[in-house]
Amino acid sequence: MPGADKETDLSERIESFLSELKRCGSGAGSLRGSAETARETSALLRRITAQARWSNAGELMEIIRKEGRRMTAAQPSETTVGNMVRRVLKIIREEYARSRGSSEETDQQESLHKLLTSGGSSEDNFRQHFPHLKANVIEAINELLTELEGTTDNISMQALEHIHSNEVIMTIGRSRTVEAFLKDAARKRKFHVIVAECAPFCQGHEMATILSKEDIETTVIPDAAIFAVMSRVNKVIIGTQTVLANGGLRALNGTHTLALAAKHHSTPLIVCAPMFKLSPQFPNEEDTFHKFVSPHEVLPFTEGEILSKVNAHCPVFDYVPPELITLFISNIGGNAPSYIYRLMSELYHPEDHEL
Amino acid sequence: MADSDGRQIDSINHAADGDGKGHGIVRAKTEGKELTKEEKQRLRKEKKQHKKNKKDDKVPTEKEKEKEKPSVQAPSKPVTQSPTHKAAAPVPVSASASESLAAAEKPVKTKAELRAERRARQDSERTSKQGKKEGGQQSTTSKPKASPSELQPVVKRLPEHVQVDDPAALKKLAKKLERQQKSGQGCGLNITGVKVPLRSDYGYKVSLFSHLHQYSRKNPPTQQISIPATVIHPSVVRLGLQYSQGIIAGSNARSVALLHAFKQVIQDYSTPPNEELSRDLVNKLSPYISFLSQCRPLSASMGNAIKYIKKEISNIPSQCKEEEAKGKLQECIDSYVNEKIILASEAISKYAIEKISNGDVILVYGCSSLVNHILCDAFEKQRKFRVIVVDSRPRLEGREALRRLVKKGIRCTYVLISALSYILPEVSKVFLGAHALLANGYVMSRVGTSQIALVAKAYNVPVLVCCETYKFCERVQTDSFVSNELDDPDDLIVTRNGKTHLENWQTVKSLGLLNLVYDVTPPDFVDLVITDLGMIPCTSVPVVLRVKNVDQ
């Protein structure tokens, strides 16, 4: 029967996506960039919307929430997955509100008056059935996908506004966003890039080879030399894994040192991050913030006898507080870290912060 | 110097004195055209001196000084008034005469306009000579009485290893190395190809560092030396190879190895006839030092050790027998090693242990022999603490420190420097070693040390630097660019998951690898420096240097 086939097909796809997430999370960061993950997540959510059985918005939201929880549990450090789920939930709420005819603003504002007068009425709001809701939601998700396609280009278009000629720019590790940003600026301007290799994964080496192929003067330095060369650097441009709700970053290990060195020399720190990396989490949870990989990257098994007597740590991420960041460049333009909370309220509904 | 000036005045005032110090006095009796000839001779002599000064080494030798004295005194004779004018007012030595050897010139008031003109010309020449004169000639033997009140202008010559981008400096170095080859050929044998080799740079150098050398470990400097190398003692050749291949690394280890090699050299040395040990041995050491600095630029501690040896050698009295002198020198070297390195580390350890309390979590970086010694001592004295060893690519020296500490039984954790922000909230103290302490309070140490101090400051963790006083150096530096060392750039290449991204970095013309060895930490990041003289703040380094100089 076609219905059952669709169901099994859907669950198969979800399972394969989950196993991909689990697999690519280990080792040297993600094997594919966050943009790809975001796109795949959105595509999967669109498929769920199209093929799953639901009759009203509330049920759809439940299904999506359930799948979203499973996906984030598979790879907690890959926050783009959760972000996309929240975006889709917001889309559903908006479409529902539009179908109902009420404007979006009144739904959002949780004023004291509303809390007292309406009581628990917001709960049943999603039980009404609208025939065109499915089509509207799928169309909105398609728009989201097109937006995702264009994020890198939107960011790199702003490159010439921020880089002048004969600059010395420092970056760390490998970020596809920063790569595109610098390549775009290099078409018109001549500048020098210093890449910190970011041990133990040494993704900086790949970044340097890619940049130097575009005829950009690149220098690779070990992580230990970051402070030593910082006095000659004009700007620091980095990418990040996640932008947190307070404007801080969860970025590659070593980024906090880089940010402190930049602050000491009063060098501006620019973060290139597309909007789908913005996550409503705060950096308070000590145990869940850090992700560790096998310590053999740090202390290989060839060291032999001392291995059993030594603790070796290999964290993947670093927390960078918002005071050290000068500017966020995203696909919707440049923002200060203090504005991030506002952007977040536009992207996600407060009730979706906890999936 | 003051005595010789007095003698000069006396000899002038007793006009009839015919001392053999130059024909100047005799000629000075007649005036007029004779003086102009004399003046030409003086000018010629000054030009010769001028050229000679440019070729000099940093460390002055007695020989040169003695040569200079008569040549300077001779031209000054005609300047000082003729014996007929007995009213020779000895002009007080001007402040510029703190330049040791120029002190003998005294412009005196004369009636003749000619003399005034000559004096004016002299003044201009003297100022130009001062400008080019090397301050190295005014180290320990310059006027000691003048030092407390007068601040001597120090015009230091720039060391060769930071002038790689200047072709003139490179040519000078090549000529100097050739000269040292010739000085070794005393016996008339025609030895081909024996000289101190000039090492060539390797690979593309980052433009910010084009003034420094960058050597490859695969091209050792001994490739160009024939066997047997008669100019360079074999233990020095071995030492140079050990330096260039990184077998001996670490400031203390390098200095001790250097002193042991020099002990061997002194043992095997025999004074050639008609030469004095005190002068000839110093000359013999010069090509060795050039060779070693070609293998790897000298460290501050090595520089201080060499200065000490040279001073000891030149202080050997000439009537001392060779065997006795050699024995004395060997004793001096032994006592230097014992006092400045071994006993100093005991003293530092005693001070440092007061700073380690039970329950401490101590962070160390890389492998510093002194810090390891302190921790092992503290562990033996039953202090309870654990250690976090931070390491960095490409040298990965922390693993050596880790092995030593684990062997002792200390509980250790090991991370790379990029995980510093993660591990620092657990840390209660940071102990760092130093390669040298500069006179403006900056700490020169392994690259990465300044980063550790920076992040520790941000987390409010105290930073303690441990350094022996023999590593204190009179240089000043504010950033890590002007004087540094570039290591082999191929060390940065790594193979991960079967892929080596930087394998062909030489073929890509816009790609450069930078492997720095040292960096400087500003004094505001350092809370305390523990030395064998006690616990001092970073800014007291010039005080210690001054105290040491007065002692010597």
Coordinates of N, CA, C and O in Angstrom, one line a residue, chain A residues 299 303 306, chain B residues 364-368 372 389-393 395-405 413-416:
Chain A
L299 N 48.4 12.4 22.5 CA 49.5 11.6 23.0 C 49.3 10.2 22.3 O 48.5 9.4 22.7
E303 N 53.7 6.3 22.6 CA 54.4 6.8 23.8 C 54.5 5.7 24.8 O 55.2 5.8 25.8
I306 N 54.1 5.5 29.5 CA 53.5 6.5 30.3 C 52.1 6.8 30.1 O 51.4 7.5 30.8
Chain B
V364 N 53.0 23.7 33.6 CA 54.3 23.9 33.0 C 54.2 23.8 31.5 O 53.3 23.2 31.0
Y365 N 55.1 24.5 30.9 CA 55.1 24.5 29.4 C 56.4 24.0 28.9 O 57.5 24.4 29.3
G366 N 56.3 23.0 27.9 CA 57.6 22.6 27.3 C 58.5 21.9 28.3 O 58.0 21.4 29.3
C367 N 59.8 21.8 28.0 CA 60.7 21.1 28.8 C 61.7 22.1 29.3 O 62.7 22.4 28.6
S368 N 61.6 22.5 30.5 CA 62.7 23.4 31.1 C 63.4 22.6 32.2 O 62.7 22.1 33.1
N372 N 61.7 21.4 35.8 CA 61.6 20.0 36.1 C 62.3 19.7 37.4 O 61.8 18.9 38.3
V389 N 51.0 19.4 32.0 CA 52.1 19.7 31.0 C 51.4 20.2 29.7 O 50.6 19.5 29.1
V390 N 51.8 21.4 29.3 CA 51.2 21.9 28.0 C 52.3 21.8 27.0 O 53.5 22.1 27.2
D391 N 52.0 21.4 25.8 CA 52.9 21.1 24.8 C 52.5 21.8 23.5 O 51.4 22.2 23.3
S392 N 53.4 21.9 22.6 CA 53.0 22.5 21.3 C 53.8 21.9 20.2 O 54.9 21.5 20.3
R393 N 53.2 21.9 19.0 CA 53.9 21.5 17.8 C 54.8 22.6 17.4 O 54.6 23.7 17.6
R395 N 57.8 21.1 18.0 CA 58.9 20.4 18.7 C 58.4 19.4 19.7 O 59.1 18.4 20.0
L396 N 57.2 19.5 20.3 CA 56.7 18.6 21.2 C 57.7 18.2 22.3 O 57.9 17.1 22.6
E397 N 58.3 19.3 22.9 CA 59.2 19.0 24.0 C 58.5 18.6 25.3 O 59.2 18.0 26.1
G398 N 57.3 18.9 25.4 CA 56.6 18.6 26.6 C 56.6 17.1 26.9 O 56.5 16.7 28.0
R399 N 56.7 16.3 25.8 CA 56.6 14.9 26.1 C 57.8 14.4 26.9 O 57.7 13.5 27.7
E400 N 59.0 15.1 26.7 CA 60.2 14.7 27.4 C 60.0 15.1 28.9 O 60.3 14.3 29.8
A401 N 59.4 16.3 29.1 CA 59.1 16.7 30.5 C 58.1 15.7 31.1 O 58.3 15.3 32.3
L402 N 57.2 15.3 30.4 CA 56.1 14.4 30.9 C 56.8 13.1 31.3 O 56.5 12.6 32.4
R403 N 57.7 12.6 30.5 CA 58.4 11.3 30.8 C 59.1 11.4 32.1 O 59.1 10.6 33.0
R404 N 59.9 12.6 32.3 CA 60.7 12.7 33.5 C 59.8 12.8 34.7 O 60.1 12.3 35.8
L405 N 58.7 13.6 34.6 CA 57.9 13.8 35.8 C 57.1 12.5 36.2 O 57.0 12.1 37.3
T413 N 48.9 15.6 33.8 CA 47.9 15.7 32.7 C 48.6 16.3 31.6 O 49.5 17.1 31.7
Y414 N 48.2 16.0 30.4 CA 48.9 16.4 29.2 C 47.9 17.0 28.2 O 47.0 16.3 27.8
V415 N 48.2 18.2 27.7 CA 47.3 18.8 26.7 C 48.2 19.6 25.7 O 49.3 19.9 26.0
L416 N 47.6 19.9 24.6 CA 48.3 20.8 23.6 C 47.9 22.2 23.9 O 46.9 22.5 24.6

